[in-house]
GROMACS .gro file of C-alpha atoms in nm:
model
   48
    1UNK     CA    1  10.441  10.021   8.307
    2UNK     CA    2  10.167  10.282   8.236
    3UNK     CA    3  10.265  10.586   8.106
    4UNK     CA    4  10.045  10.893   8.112
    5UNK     CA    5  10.111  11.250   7.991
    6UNK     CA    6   9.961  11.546   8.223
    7UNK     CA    7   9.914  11.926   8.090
    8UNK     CA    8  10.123  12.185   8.283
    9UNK     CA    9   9.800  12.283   8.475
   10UNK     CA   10   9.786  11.904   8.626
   11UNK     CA   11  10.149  11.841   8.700
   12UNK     CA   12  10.150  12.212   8.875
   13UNK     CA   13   9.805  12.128   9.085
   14UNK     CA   14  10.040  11.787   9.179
   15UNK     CA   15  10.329  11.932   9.294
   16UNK     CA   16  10.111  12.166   9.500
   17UNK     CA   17   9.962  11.878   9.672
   18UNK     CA   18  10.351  11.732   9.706
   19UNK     CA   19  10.530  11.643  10.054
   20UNK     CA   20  10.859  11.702  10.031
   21UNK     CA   21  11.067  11.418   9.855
   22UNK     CA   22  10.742  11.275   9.765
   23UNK     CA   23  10.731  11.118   9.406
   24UNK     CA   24  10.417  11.163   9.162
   25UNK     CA   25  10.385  10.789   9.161
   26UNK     CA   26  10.347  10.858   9.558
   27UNK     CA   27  10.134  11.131   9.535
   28UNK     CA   28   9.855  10.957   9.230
   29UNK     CA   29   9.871  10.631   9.481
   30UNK     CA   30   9.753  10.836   9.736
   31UNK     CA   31   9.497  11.012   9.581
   32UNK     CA   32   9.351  10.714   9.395
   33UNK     CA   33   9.345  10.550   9.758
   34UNK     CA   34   9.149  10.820   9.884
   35UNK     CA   35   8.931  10.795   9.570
   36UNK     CA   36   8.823  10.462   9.638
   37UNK     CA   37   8.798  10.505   9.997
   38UNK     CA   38   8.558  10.768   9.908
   39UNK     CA   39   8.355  10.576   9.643
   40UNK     CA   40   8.340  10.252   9.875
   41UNK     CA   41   8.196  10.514  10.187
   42UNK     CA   42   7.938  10.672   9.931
   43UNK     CA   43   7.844  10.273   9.816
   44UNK     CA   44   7.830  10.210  10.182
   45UNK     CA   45   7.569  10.462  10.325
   46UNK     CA   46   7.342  10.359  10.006
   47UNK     CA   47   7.282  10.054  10.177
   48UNK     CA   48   7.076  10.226  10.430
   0.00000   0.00000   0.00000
């Protein structure tokens, strides 16, 4: 498993972004998903 270390800044900007009960690995999945749904969208419309 990947480990990563965050500065205080990051980790508080995360558990800003938190549900409740929701677990960083949660919250980075999500945000990576929306990431690459993002990317793929931009990719996407360059086609045009």
């Amino acid at each position: 498993m990947v480990q990563i270390d965050l500065d205080e800044e990051t980790v508080t900007r995360l558990d800003d972004l938190r549900e409740t009960d929701e677990t960083y690995d949660e919250i980075v999945t999500e945000l990576l998903n929306i990431y690459e749904v993002e990317e793929l969208t931009l990719f996407r419309s360059g086609d045009g």
